[in-house]
Each structure stands twice: as C-alpha cells, then as structure tokens.
PDB file of C-alpha atoms and ligand atoms in Angstrom:
ATOM      1  CA  MET A   1      50.673 -64.551  -4.070  1.00  0.00           C
ATOM      2  CA  ILE A   2      47.223 -64.010  -2.435  1.00  0.00           C
ATOM      3  CA  VAL A   3      44.502 -64.170  -4.995  1.00  0.00           C
ATOM      4  CA  THR A   4      41.241 -62.540  -4.257  1.00  0.00           C
ATOM      5  CA  PRO A   5      38.066 -62.063  -6.362  1.00  0.00           C
ATOM      6  CA  PRO A   6      37.613 -61.554  -9.157  1.00  0.00           C
ATOM      7  CA  LEU A   7      40.733 -63.491 -10.201  1.00  0.00           C
ATOM      8  CA  THR A   8      39.778 -66.437  -8.172  1.00  0.00           C
ATOM      9  CA  TRP A   9      40.601 -68.876 -11.137  1.00  0.00           C
ATOM     10  CA  LEU A  10      44.112 -67.660 -10.962  1.00  0.00           C
ATOM     11  CA  ASP A  11      46.508 -70.219  -9.276  1.00  0.00           C
ATOM     12  CA  ALA A  12      49.864 -68.888 -10.001  1.00  0.00           C
ATOM     13  CA  PRO A  13      51.827 -70.161 -11.873  1.00  0.00           C
ATOM     14  CA  CYS A  14      49.124 -71.222 -14.374  1.00  0.00           C
ATOM     15  CA  VAL A  15      48.224 -71.665 -17.821  1.00  0.00           C
ATOM     16  CA  MET A  16      45.792 -69.572 -20.063  1.00  0.00           C
ATOM     17  CA  GLY A  17      44.808 -71.484 -23.105  1.00  0.00           C
ATOM     18  CA  ILE A  18      44.607 -69.638 -26.504  1.00  0.00           C
ATOM     19  CA  LEU A  19      41.407 -70.117 -28.539  1.00  0.00           C
ATOM     20  CA  ASN A  20      41.834 -68.165 -31.669  1.00  0.00           C
ATOM     21  CA  VAL A  21      38.443 -67.994 -33.792  1.00  0.00           C
ATOM     22  CA  THR A  22      40.350 -66.080 -36.590  1.00  0.00           C
ATOM     23  CA  PRO A  23      41.206 -67.044 -40.193  1.00  0.00           C
ATOM     24  CA  ASP A  24      44.505 -65.451 -39.840  1.00  0.00           C
ATOM     25  CA  SER A  25      46.343 -65.791 -36.443  1.00  0.00           C
ATOM     26  CA  PHE A  26      50.011 -66.115 -36.930  1.00  0.00           C
ATOM     27  CA  SER A  27      50.373 -69.731 -35.731  1.00  0.00           C
ATOM     28  CA  ASP A  28      46.876 -71.316 -35.764  1.00  0.00           C
ATOM     29  CA  GLY A  29      44.775 -69.201 -38.074  1.00  0.00           C
ATOM     30  CA  GLY A  30      41.710 -70.963 -39.313  1.00  0.00           C
ATOM     31  CA  ALA A  31      42.046 -73.889 -37.128  1.00  0.00           C
ATOM     32  CA  HIS A  32      39.106 -73.289 -34.605  1.00  0.00           C
ATOM     33  CA  VAL A  33      36.745 -70.966 -36.666  1.00  0.00           C
ATOM     34  CA  GLU A  34      33.917 -73.692 -36.665  1.00  0.00           C
ATOM     35  CA  PRO A  35      32.052 -73.628 -33.338  1.00  0.00           C
ATOM     36  CA  GLN A  36      32.205 -77.293 -32.830  1.00  0.00           C
ATOM     37  CA  VAL A  37      35.843 -77.315 -33.331  1.00  0.00           C
ATOM     38  CA  ALA A  38      36.356 -74.478 -31.105  1.00  0.00           C
ATOM     39  CA  ILE A  39      34.326 -76.190 -28.329  1.00  0.00           C
ATOM     40  CA  ALA A  40      36.387 -79.438 -28.741  1.00  0.00           C
ATOM     41  CA  ARG A  41      39.542 -77.421 -28.544  1.00  0.00           C
ATOM     42  CA  ALA A  42      38.270 -75.587 -25.496  1.00  0.00           C
ATOM     43  CA  ARG A  43      37.473 -78.796 -23.734  1.00  0.00           C
ATOM     44  CA  ALA A  44      40.909 -80.369 -24.625  1.00  0.00           C
ATOM     45  CA  MET A  45      42.823 -77.309 -23.377  1.00  0.00           C
ATOM     46  CA  ALA A  46      40.876 -77.467 -19.993  1.00  0.00           C
ATOM     47  CA  ALA A  47      41.570 -81.177 -19.662  1.00  0.00           C
ATOM     48  CA  GLU A  48      45.281 -80.601 -20.203  1.00  0.00           C
ATOM     49  CA  GLY A  49      45.128 -78.128 -17.411  1.00  0.00           C
ATOM     50  CA  ALA A  50      44.410 -74.663 -18.640  1.00  0.00           C
ATOM     51  CA  VAL A  51      42.780 -72.688 -15.771  1.00  0.00           C
ATOM     52  CA  ILE A  52      41.281 -70.111 -18.222  1.00  0.00           C
ATOM     53  CA  LEU A  53      40.686 -70.013 -21.894  1.00  0.00           C
ATOM     54  CA  ASP A  54      41.188 -66.850 -24.043  1.00  0.00           C
ATOM     55  CA  VAL A  55      38.925 -66.447 -26.967  1.00  0.00           C
ATOM     56  CA  GLY A  56      39.949 -63.888 -29.534  1.00  0.00           C
ATOM     57  CA  ALA A  57      38.353 -63.042 -32.897  1.00  0.00           C
ATOM     58  CA  GLU A  58      40.889 -60.423 -34.096  1.00  0.00           C
ATOM     59  CA  SER A  59      44.444 -61.321 -34.905  1.00  0.00           C
ATOM     60  CA  THR A  60      46.894 -58.795 -33.526  1.00  0.00           C
ATOM     61  CA  ARG A  61      49.990 -60.250 -35.094  1.00  0.00           C
ATOM     62  CA  PRO A  62      52.494 -57.917 -36.586  1.00  0.00           C
ATOM     63  CA  GLY A  63      51.166 -56.661 -39.990  1.00  0.00           C
ATOM     64  CA  ALA A  64      47.599 -57.550 -39.312  1.00  0.00           C
ATOM     65  CA  TYR A  65      44.852 -55.239 -40.573  1.00  0.00           C
ATOM     66  CA  PRO A  66      42.249 -54.258 -37.981  1.00  0.00           C
ATOM     67  CA  VAL A  67      38.772 -55.989 -38.437  1.00  0.00           C
ATOM     68  CA  SER A  68      35.504 -54.275 -38.191  1.00  0.00           C
ATOM     69  CA  GLU A  69      33.343 -54.578 -34.992  1.00  0.00           C
ATOM     70  CA  ASP A  70      30.800 -56.411 -37.342  1.00  0.00           C
ATOM     71  CA  VAL A  71      33.393 -59.005 -38.363  1.00  0.00           C
ATOM     72  CA  GLU A  72      34.746 -59.466 -34.922  1.00  0.00           C
ATOM     73  CA  ILE A  73      31.179 -59.978 -33.578  1.00  0.00           C
ATOM     74  CA  ALA A  74      30.190 -62.230 -36.323  1.00  0.00           C
ATOM     75  CA  ARG A  75      33.222 -64.553 -35.745  1.00  0.00           C
ATOM     76  CA  LEU A  76      32.730 -64.474 -31.991  1.00  0.00           C
ATOM     77  CA  THR A  77      28.947 -64.912 -31.431  1.00  0.00           C
ATOM     78  CA  PRO A  78      28.431 -68.521 -32.760  1.00  0.00           C
ATOM     79  CA  VAL A  79      31.575 -69.610 -30.772  1.00  0.00           C
ATOM     80  CA  LEU A  80      30.269 -67.819 -27.469  1.00  0.00           C
ATOM     81  CA  ALA A  81      26.765 -69.353 -28.103  1.00  0.00           C
ATOM     82  CA  ALA A  82      28.251 -72.858 -28.294  1.00  0.00           C
ATOM     83  CA  LEU A  83      30.349 -72.195 -25.340  1.00  0.00           C
ATOM     84  CA  ARG A  84      27.389 -70.984 -23.360  1.00  0.00           C
ATOM     85  CA  ASP A  85      25.254 -74.006 -24.297  1.00  0.00           C
ATOM     86  CA  ASP A  86      27.917 -76.522 -23.690  1.00  0.00           C
ATOM     87  CA  PRO A  87      30.515 -74.783 -21.113  1.00  0.00           C
ATOM     88  CA  PRO A  88      33.992 -76.122 -21.015  1.00  0.00           C
ATOM     89  CA  PRO A  89      35.352 -76.764 -17.550  1.00  0.00           C
ATOM     90  CA  ALA A  90      37.359 -73.653 -17.404  1.00  0.00           C
ATOM     91  CA  PRO A  91      36.310 -69.939 -17.139  1.00  0.00           C
ATOM     92  CA  LEU A  92      36.597 -67.792 -20.297  1.00  0.00           C
ATOM     93  CA  SER A  93      38.602 -64.777 -21.144  1.00  0.00           C
ATOM     94  CA  VAL A  94      37.818 -62.426 -24.145  1.00  0.00           C
ATOM     95  CA  ASP A  95      40.665 -61.076 -26.197  1.00  0.00           C
ATOM     96  CA  THR A  96      39.433 -57.934 -27.668  1.00  0.00           C
ATOM     97  CA  ARG A  97      40.116 -54.054 -27.634  1.00  0.00           C
ATOM     98  CA  ARG A  98      36.426 -53.311 -28.110  1.00  0.00           C
ATOM     99  CA  ALA A  99      34.187 -52.789 -25.225  1.00  0.00           C
ATOM    100  CA  SER A 100      31.089 -53.629 -27.221  1.00  0.00           C
ATOM    101  CA  VAL A 101      32.746 -57.084 -28.037  1.00  0.00           C
ATOM    102  CA  ALA A 102      33.775 -57.454 -24.424  1.00  0.00           C
ATOM    103  CA  ALA A 103      30.200 -56.736 -23.244  1.00  0.00           C
ATOM    104  CA  LEU A 104      28.820 -59.638 -25.501  1.00  0.00           C
ATOM    105  CA  ALA A 105      31.400 -62.063 -24.082  1.00  0.00           C
ATOM    106  CA  LEU A 106      30.758 -60.923 -20.459  1.00  0.00           C
ATOM    107  CA  ASP A 107      26.943 -61.568 -21.160  1.00  0.00           C
ATOM    108  CA  ALA A 108      28.000 -65.018 -22.249  1.00  0.00           C
ATOM    109  CA  GLY A 109      29.651 -65.669 -19.042  1.00  0.00           C
ATOM    110  CA  ALA A 110      33.397 -64.500 -19.404  1.00  0.00           C
ATOM    111  CA  VAL A 111      35.195 -63.663 -16.366  1.00  0.00           C
ATOM    112  CA  LEU A 112      38.136 -61.648 -17.664  1.00  0.00           C
ATOM    113  CA  VAL A 113      38.780 -58.993 -20.436  1.00  0.00           C
ATOM    114  CA  ASN A 114      42.125 -59.333 -22.120  1.00  0.00           C
ATOM    115  CA  ASP A 115      42.751 -56.046 -23.739  1.00  0.00           C
ATOM    116  CA  VAL A 116      45.927 -55.633 -25.775  1.00  0.00           C
ATOM    117  CA  THR A 117      45.461 -51.719 -25.737  1.00  0.00           C
ATOM    118  CA  ALA A 118      45.091 -51.634 -21.942  1.00  0.00           C
ATOM    119  CA  GLY A 119      41.742 -49.873 -21.908  1.00  0.00           C
ATOM    120  CA  ALA A 120      42.117 -47.392 -24.877  1.00  0.00           C
ATOM    121  CA  ASP A 121      38.425 -47.681 -25.795  1.00  0.00           C
ATOM    122  CA  PRO A 122      36.859 -45.126 -23.459  1.00  0.00           C
ATOM    123  CA  ALA A 123      33.959 -47.392 -22.732  1.00  0.00           C
ATOM    124  CA  MET A 124      36.371 -50.395 -21.765  1.00  0.00           C
ATOM    125  CA  LEU A 125      37.427 -49.656 -18.171  1.00  0.00           C
ATOM    126  CA  PRO A 126      33.935 -48.389 -17.080  1.00  0.00           C
ATOM    127  CA  LEU A 127      32.436 -51.598 -18.503  1.00  0.00           C
ATOM    128  CA  VAL A 128      34.965 -53.797 -16.498  1.00  0.00           C
ATOM    129  CA  ALA A 129      34.310 -51.726 -13.405  1.00  0.00           C
ATOM    130  CA  GLY A 130      30.572 -51.980 -13.695  1.00  0.00           C
ATOM    131  CA  ARG A 131      30.639 -55.825 -14.275  1.00  0.00           C
ATOM    132  CA  GLY A 132      33.196 -56.433 -11.467  1.00  0.00           C
ATOM    133  CA  VAL A 133      35.325 -58.761 -13.752  1.00  0.00           C
ATOM    134  CA  GLY A 134      38.998 -58.878 -14.115  1.00  0.00           C
ATOM    135  CA  ILE A 135      41.185 -57.226 -16.855  1.00  0.00           C
ATOM    136  CA  CYS A 136      44.518 -57.852 -18.292  1.00  0.00           C
ATOM    137  CA  LEU A 137      46.200 -54.665 -19.185  1.00  0.00           C
ATOM    138  CA  MET A 138      48.887 -55.130 -21.807  1.00  0.00           C
ATOM    139  CA  HIS A 139      51.548 -52.879 -23.196  1.00  0.00           C
ATOM    140  CA  MET A 140      51.584 -52.298 -27.078  1.00  0.00           C
ATOM    141  CA  ARG A 141      53.521 -49.718 -28.843  1.00  0.00           C
ATOM    142  CA  GLY A 142      51.678 -48.524 -32.062  1.00  0.00           C
ATOM    143  CA  GLU A 143      49.307 -50.649 -33.971  1.00  0.00           C
ATOM    144  CA  PRO A 144      49.586 -54.219 -35.119  1.00  0.00           C
ATOM    145  CA  LEU A 145      49.848 -53.254 -38.734  1.00  0.00           C
ATOM    146  CA  THR A 146      53.076 -51.132 -38.308  1.00  0.00           C
ATOM    147  CA  MET A 147      54.179 -51.837 -34.725  1.00  0.00           C
ATOM    148  CA  GLN A 148      57.200 -53.924 -35.878  1.00  0.00           C
ATOM    149  CA  ASP A 149      58.632 -51.236 -38.211  1.00  0.00           C
ATOM    150  CA  ASP A 150      61.826 -50.178 -36.273  1.00  0.00           C
ATOM    151  CA  PRO A 151      60.490 -50.059 -32.712  1.00  0.00           C
ATOM    152  CA  ARG A 152      62.761 -47.909 -30.451  1.00  0.00           C
ATOM    153  CA  TYR A 153      63.054 -47.405 -26.656  1.00  0.00           C
ATOM    154  CA  GLY A 154      65.559 -45.633 -24.353  1.00  0.00           C
ATOM    155  CA  ASP A 155      65.038 -48.276 -21.659  1.00  0.00           C
ATOM    156  CA  VAL A 156      62.346 -50.726 -22.570  1.00  0.00           C
ATOM    157  CA  VAL A 157      61.920 -52.210 -19.134  1.00  0.00           C
ATOM    158  CA  SER A 158      61.266 -48.853 -17.449  1.00  0.00           C
ATOM    159  CA  GLU A 159      59.107 -47.402 -20.203  1.00  0.00           C
ATOM    160  CA  VAL A 160      56.772 -50.624 -20.312  1.00  0.00           C
ATOM    161  CA  THR A 161      56.727 -50.386 -16.438  1.00  0.00           C
ATOM    162  CA  ALA A 162      55.690 -46.763 -16.397  1.00  0.00           C
ATOM    163  CA  PHE A 163      53.056 -47.422 -19.043  1.00  0.00           C
ATOM    164  CA  LEU A 164      51.557 -50.212 -17.148  1.00  0.00           C
ATOM    165  CA  GLU A 165      51.610 -48.326 -13.964  1.00  0.00           C
ATOM    166  CA  GLY A 166      49.795 -45.451 -15.610  1.00  0.00           C
ATOM    167  CA  ARG A 167      47.129 -47.661 -17.072  1.00  0.00           C
ATOM    168  CA  MET A 168      46.579 -49.439 -13.641  1.00  0.00           C
ATOM    169  CA  ALA A 169      46.019 -46.023 -12.167  1.00  0.00           C
ATOM    170  CA  ALA A 170      43.661 -45.098 -14.938  1.00  0.00           C
ATOM    171  CA  ALA A 171      41.656 -48.474 -14.390  1.00  0.00           C
ATOM    172  CA  VAL A 172      41.414 -47.789 -10.687  1.00  0.00           C
ATOM    173  CA  SER A 173      40.189 -44.244 -11.077  1.00  0.00           C
ATOM    174  CA  ALA A 174      37.552 -45.634 -13.436  1.00  0.00           C
ATOM    175  CA  GLY A 175      36.381 -47.871 -10.624  1.00  0.00           C
ATOM    176  CA  VAL A 176      38.206 -51.103 -11.424  1.00  0.00           C
ATOM    177  CA  SER A 177      39.344 -52.842  -8.333  1.00  0.00           C
ATOM    178  CA  GLU A 178      43.068 -53.240  -8.117  1.00  0.00           C
ATOM    179  CA  GLN A 179      42.391 -56.853  -7.153  1.00  0.00           C
ATOM    180  CA  ALA A 180      40.794 -57.346 -10.653  1.00  0.00           C
ATOM    181  CA  ILE A 181      43.957 -56.183 -12.659  1.00  0.00           C
ATOM    182  CA  ILE A 182      46.675 -58.484 -14.413  1.00  0.00           C
ATOM    183  CA  LEU A 183      49.604 -56.838 -16.016  1.00  0.00           C
ATOM    184  CA  ASP A 184      51.318 -57.878 -19.277  1.00  0.00           C
ATOM    185  CA  PRO A 185      54.486 -56.549 -20.938  1.00  0.00           C
ATOM    186  CA  GLY A 186      53.177 -57.513 -24.324  1.00  0.00           C
ATOM    187  CA  ILE A 187      55.694 -59.556 -25.721  1.00  0.00           C
ATOM    188  CA  GLY A 188      56.081 -59.045 -29.532  1.00  0.00           C
ATOM    189  CA  PHE A 189      53.926 -55.881 -29.676  1.00  0.00           C
ATOM    190  CA  GLY A 190      56.093 -53.184 -30.971  1.00  0.00           C
ATOM    191  CA  LYS A 191      59.321 -54.698 -29.669  1.00  0.00           C
ATOM    192  CA  SER A 192      62.530 -56.225 -31.369  1.00  0.00           C
ATOM    193  CA  ALA A 193      63.691 -59.496 -30.091  1.00  0.00           C
ATOM    194  CA  ALA A 194      66.250 -57.698 -27.933  1.00  0.00           C
ATOM    195  CA  HIS A 195      63.404 -55.619 -26.223  1.00  0.00           C
ATOM    196  CA  ASN A 196      61.465 -58.775 -25.608  1.00  0.00           C
ATOM    197  CA  VAL A 197      64.405 -60.602 -24.049  1.00  0.00           C
ATOM    198  CA  ALA A 198      65.160 -57.471 -21.857  1.00  0.00           C
ATOM    199  CA  LEU A 199      61.477 -57.636 -20.734  1.00  0.00           C
ATOM    200  CA  LEU A 200      61.387 -61.234 -19.849  1.00  0.00           C
ATOM    201  CA  ARG A 201      64.759 -60.777 -18.003  1.00  0.00           C
ATOM    202  CA  GLY A 202      63.564 -57.546 -16.333  1.00  0.00           C
ATOM    203  CA  LEU A 203      59.971 -58.913 -15.487  1.00  0.00           C
ATOM    204  CA  GLY A 204      60.633 -58.201 -11.821  1.00  0.00           C
ATOM    205  CA  ALA A 205      60.109 -54.428 -12.318  1.00  0.00           C
ATOM    206  CA  ILE A 206      56.514 -55.202 -13.601  1.00  0.00           C
ATOM    207  CA  VAL A 207      56.125 -57.860 -10.782  1.00  0.00           C
ATOM    208  CA  ALA A 208      56.972 -54.996  -8.263  1.00  0.00           C
ATOM    209  CA  LEU A 209      53.947 -53.113  -9.274  1.00  0.00           C
ATOM    210  CA  GLY A 210      52.048 -55.737  -7.063  1.00  0.00           C
ATOM    211  CA  ARG A 211      49.796 -57.404  -9.596  1.00  0.00           C
ATOM    212  CA  PRO A 212      49.870 -60.775 -11.230  1.00  0.00           C
ATOM    213  CA  VAL A 213      51.825 -60.699 -14.394  1.00  0.00           C
ATOM    214  CA  LEU A 214      50.767 -62.477 -17.546  1.00  0.00           C
ATOM    215  CA  VAL A 215      53.243 -63.409 -20.384  1.00  0.00           C
ATOM    216  CA  GLY A 216      52.523 -64.295 -23.855  1.00  0.00           C
ATOM    217  CA  VAL A 217      55.575 -65.612 -25.607  1.00  0.00           C
ATOM    218  CA  SER A 218      54.153 -68.821 -26.996  1.00  0.00           C
ATOM    219  CA  ARG A 219      55.399 -69.588 -30.618  1.00  0.00           C
ATOM    220  CA  LYS A 220      56.321 -65.800 -31.019  1.00  0.00           C
ATOM    221  CA  GLY A 221      59.143 -64.318 -33.108  1.00  0.00           C
ATOM    222  CA  VAL A 222      61.577 -63.916 -30.195  1.00  0.00           C
ATOM    223  CA  VAL A 223      61.361 -67.822 -29.650  1.00  0.00           C
ATOM    224  CA  GLY A 224      62.234 -68.003 -33.430  1.00  0.00           C
ATOM    225  CA  VAL A 225      65.189 -65.833 -32.989  1.00  0.00           C
ATOM    226  CA  LEU A 226      66.349 -67.555 -29.854  1.00  0.00           C
ATOM    227  CA  THR A 227      65.954 -70.988 -31.438  1.00  0.00           C
ATOM    228  CA  GLY A 228      66.136 -70.555 -35.210  1.00  0.00           C
ATOM    229  CA  ARG A 229      62.727 -72.252 -35.552  1.00  0.00           C
ATOM    230  CA  GLU A 230      59.592 -71.490 -37.578  1.00  0.00           C
ATOM    231  CA  ALA A 231      56.399 -70.698 -35.735  1.00  0.00           C
ATOM    232  CA  GLY A 232      55.115 -74.345 -36.335  1.00  0.00           C
ATOM    233  CA  ASP A 233      58.221 -75.745 -34.600  1.00  0.00           C
ATOM    234  CA  ARG A 234      58.712 -73.486 -31.397  1.00  0.00           C
ATOM    235  CA  LEU A 235      57.068 -75.766 -28.738  1.00  0.00           C
ATOM    236  CA  ALA A 236      60.397 -76.445 -26.769  1.00  0.00           C
ATOM    237  CA  GLY A 237      61.453 -72.837 -27.295  1.00  0.00           C
ATOM    238  CA  SER A 238      58.253 -71.452 -25.994  1.00  0.00           C
ATOM    239  CA  VAL A 239      58.128 -73.721 -22.966  1.00  0.00           C
ATOM    240  CA  GLY A 240      61.784 -72.765 -22.207  1.00  0.00           C
ATOM    241  CA  ALA A 241      60.969 -68.988 -22.503  1.00  0.00           C
ATOM    242  CA  GLY A 242      57.872 -69.397 -20.431  1.00  0.00           C
ATOM    243  CA  LEU A 243      59.728 -71.288 -17.466  1.00  0.00           C
ATOM    244  CA  ALA A 244      62.201 -68.418 -17.472  1.00  0.00           C
ATOM    245  CA  ALA A 245      59.570 -65.846 -17.286  1.00  0.00           C
ATOM    246  CA  VAL A 246      57.896 -67.898 -14.340  1.00  0.00           C
ATOM    247  CA  GLU A 247      61.296 -67.839 -12.746  1.00  0.00           C
ATOM    248  CA  ASN A 248      61.351 -64.111 -13.098  1.00  0.00           C
ATOM    249  CA  GLY A 249      57.823 -63.858 -11.506  1.00  0.00           C
ATOM    250  CA  ALA A 250      55.253 -64.452 -14.186  1.00  0.00           C
ATOM    251  CA  ALA A 251      51.968 -65.818 -12.807  1.00  0.00           C
ATOM    252  CA  VAL A 252      50.071 -66.740 -15.874  1.00  0.00           C
ATOM    253  CA  LEU A 253      51.499 -68.017 -19.153  1.00  0.00           C
ATOM    254  CA  ARG A 254      49.229 -67.539 -22.288  1.00  0.00           C
ATOM    255  CA  VAL A 255      50.061 -70.472 -24.578  1.00  0.00           C
ATOM    256  CA  HIS A 256      48.886 -72.530 -27.639  1.00  0.00           C
ATOM    257  CA  ASP A 257      50.386 -75.815 -26.209  1.00  0.00           C
ATOM    258  CA  VAL A 258      48.683 -76.244 -22.880  1.00  0.00           C
ATOM    259  CA  GLY A 259      49.558 -79.912 -21.928  1.00  0.00           C
ATOM    260  CA  ALA A 260      53.345 -79.477 -22.629  1.00  0.00           C
ATOM    261  CA  THR A 261      53.264 -76.126 -20.649  1.00  0.00           C
ATOM    262  CA  VAL A 262      51.362 -77.619 -17.666  1.00  0.00           C
ATOM    263  CA  ASP A 263      53.739 -80.595 -17.490  1.00  0.00           C
ATOM    264  CA  ALA A 264      56.838 -78.347 -17.662  1.00  0.00           C
ATOM    265  CA  LEU A 265      55.430 -75.935 -14.856  1.00  0.00           C
ATOM    266  CA  ARG A 266      54.777 -79.159 -12.758  1.00  0.00           C
ATOM    267  CA  ALA A 267      58.244 -80.606 -13.241  1.00  0.00           C
ATOM    268  CA  PHE A 268      59.717 -77.101 -12.722  1.00  0.00           C
ATOM    269  CA  ALA A 269      57.773 -76.575  -9.349  1.00  0.00           C
ATOM    270  CA  GLY A 270      58.663 -80.017  -8.165  1.00  0.00           C
ATOM    271  CA  VAL A 271      62.342 -79.894  -8.781  1.00  0.00           C
ATOM    272  CA  ARG A 272      62.551 -76.279  -7.468  1.00  0.00           C
ATOM    273  CA  GLY A 273      60.456 -77.013  -4.404  1.00  0.00           C
ATOM    274  CA  GLY A 274      58.242 -74.670  -2.584  1.00  0.00           C
ATOM    275  CA  GLY A 275      56.292 -73.731  -5.743  1.00  0.00           C
ATOM    276  CA  ALA A 276      57.700 -72.255  -8.879  1.00  0.00           C
TER     277      ALA A 276
HETATM  278  N1  HH2 B 301      49.447 -62.038 -27.659  1.00  0.00           N
HETATM  279  C1  HH2 B 301      48.497 -62.373 -28.783  1.00  0.00           C
HETATM  280  C2  HH2 B 301      47.196 -61.890 -28.649  1.00  0.00           C
HETATM  281  N2  HH2 B 301      46.756 -61.492 -27.539  1.00  0.00           N
HETATM  282  N3  HH2 B 301      47.048 -60.910 -25.186  1.00  0.00           N
HETATM  283  C3  HH2 B 301      48.047 -60.743 -24.104  1.00  0.00           C
HETATM  284  N4  HH2 B 301      47.410 -60.339 -22.909  1.00  0.00           N
HETATM  285  N5  HH2 B 301      49.369 -61.025 -24.147  1.00  0.00           N
HETATM  286  C4  HH2 B 301      49.938 -61.439 -25.366  1.00  0.00           C
HETATM  287  O1  HH2 B 301      51.097 -61.650 -25.384  1.00  0.00           O
HETATM  288  C5  HH2 B 301      49.024 -61.708 -26.539  1.00  0.00           C
HETATM  289  C6  HH2 B 301      47.647 -61.470 -26.312  1.00  0.00           C
HETATM  290  C7  HH2 B 301      49.249 -62.818 -30.038  1.00  0.00           C
HETATM  291  O2  HH2 B 301      49.205 -64.174 -30.188  1.00  0.00           O
HETATM  292  P1  HH2 B 301      47.903 -65.068 -30.718  1.00  0.00           P
HETATM  293  O3  HH2 B 301      46.597 -64.810 -30.123  1.00  0.00           O
HETATM  294  O4  HH2 B 301      48.389 -66.475 -30.842  1.00  0.00           O
HETATM  295  O5  HH2 B 301      48.143 -64.498 -32.287  1.00  0.00           O
HETATM  296  P2  HH2 B 301      46.989 -63.513 -33.133  1.00  0.00           P
HETATM  297  O6  HH2 B 301      47.101 -62.266 -32.625  1.00  0.00           O
HETATM  298  O7  HH2 B 301      47.608 -63.549 -34.494  1.00  0.00           O
HETATM  299  O8  HH2 B 301      45.803 -64.102 -33.148  1.00  0.00           O
END
C-alpha cells in the first residue's frame, strides 16, 4: 500500500497503542489517569513498536454512559500538556467524538482523529479538513449505552461497508483528502460475536474501498467468546484475531498489548514472506 501524507506514520501492517485516560474503560480503566503514568505508558508502547498512540478520555464500552464535554476535557488536558512537554517518540491520535475535544488535541500536536461516530458531530469533518490531519471513520450501530441490546443486520458486511463508503464520501465532500482517511468496521460496536467474526472474515469488502483499514479487536468480547477467557486473559486470543485481520487486509491493529502484537506481526510477516 502506498501511504501518502497525512498518514505518513502508517507502515502497514502496524500497531496503534491504546492509551485510555478514563476511570472506566473495559479492560484498563483507571490505570493511566495520572499524567506521569500516562507518559510512562506512552513511552513504553512507543519503545515496544507502536507507530501511533491513541489517547481517549471517554469509554465507549458497551453499557457506558456518555461523559460531558467538560469531563472529557478535564481528563485529557493534563495528559495532553504532559505529552506536549515531554513528547513520546510516536505520533498521537485522539479518540473522541467531539470536534471541540479533537481541536484541543490537534493544538497539542495530535496528527489523527479517531472518531467512533465517523464524523457525526457536524463540526468534526470541517475541523479535520481545515487542519489537514488524518481521520479514522468507524462504524457503530446505536450508542454505547444500548448498542449491544440485540443488534440485528441483514448482511452485516455489506451494511457496514456501505456505511463506511457513505461516511468517506461525506468526509471528502467536507474537504477531507481521501488520502487522510482510515476505515474501521467497529468490532464490538453494536454487533454480536457472530457479526464481529463475519466482519473480520469479510474485511476484504472494506479493504476494497481503497483506504487503510484499522481493526480494534484487542481484549474484546468476541475474543472472549472465541477463547472462553475474561478480558484480563485475552492476550493470545487478541493476537490471533489480529493476525487473522491482517491476513484479511487490515493495515493497523489498535491494541492494548503492543510488544506481543508487534512481535507476532514480525514473525507472521517473516514466515509468510513478502510482507504480511
Ligand atoms: N474500540 C474502542 C475504542 N475506540 N476506536 C476505533 N477506531 N476502533 C475500535 O475498535 C475502538 C476504538 C474500545 O476499546 P477501549 O478503548 O480499550 O475501551 P473503552 O472504550 O472502554 O475505553
């Protein structure tokens, strides 16, 4: 894949390290709320081979209540200030659905907006276009609070693909360069385990839209269903599902366990030959 600005950090297949500065994320809530702990975690993930670090201050796990803009900003600001004063050796992404929050992170040097609502905030796509940064457009059905209440699709792969195609068109018509766009099926966002498996298997349909595809399966419920393991014990399952996603065309894996995933990708590519 030829990667052009503004996604110059992307070196497919590569790893995005998750930095949740939330008290309630599903697998690591509360672990990195203190700015100095967040910085140390960011440095560790960069040293382990993450090519980008995704900072998020609002949990979007199933059942999560939305947090107010004030709370999201209050959580993020000290961490962004610390990261700006003592930058980690990897670029930053901000995981937010609010354009106001994204703007703060971009002011602090972030190069990517990771938006689980694919630009639902009317100010988001114009912001991304104006700043010339990248955006990850993700599919979510419903809202985190209720999205896992009996999600239904006719054909999940074609419905998610059509949604992403539509949001990509909306982004381009708002002035976002197509070269700035990453697409994400949104594993676990309003989908049953069977829907998630179908999407990971059928990833080629999204890859065929012509943009890098990001997959976030790390420690998620589908890995629990496939392995019978709790969230704290899903490392091997997450790596296995991630490698399958790469085999099916994923360019970026969004993960909690960076070192293990980077090693797995290296071994996978080495054995397979010619790049993964
Ligand atoms: N998953 C989560 C959050 N943000 N962004 C993208 N693009 N893709 C994903 O699959 C994705 C995401 C949920 O994982 P996590 O951040 O670990 O949990 P929480 O939302 O509870 O903070």
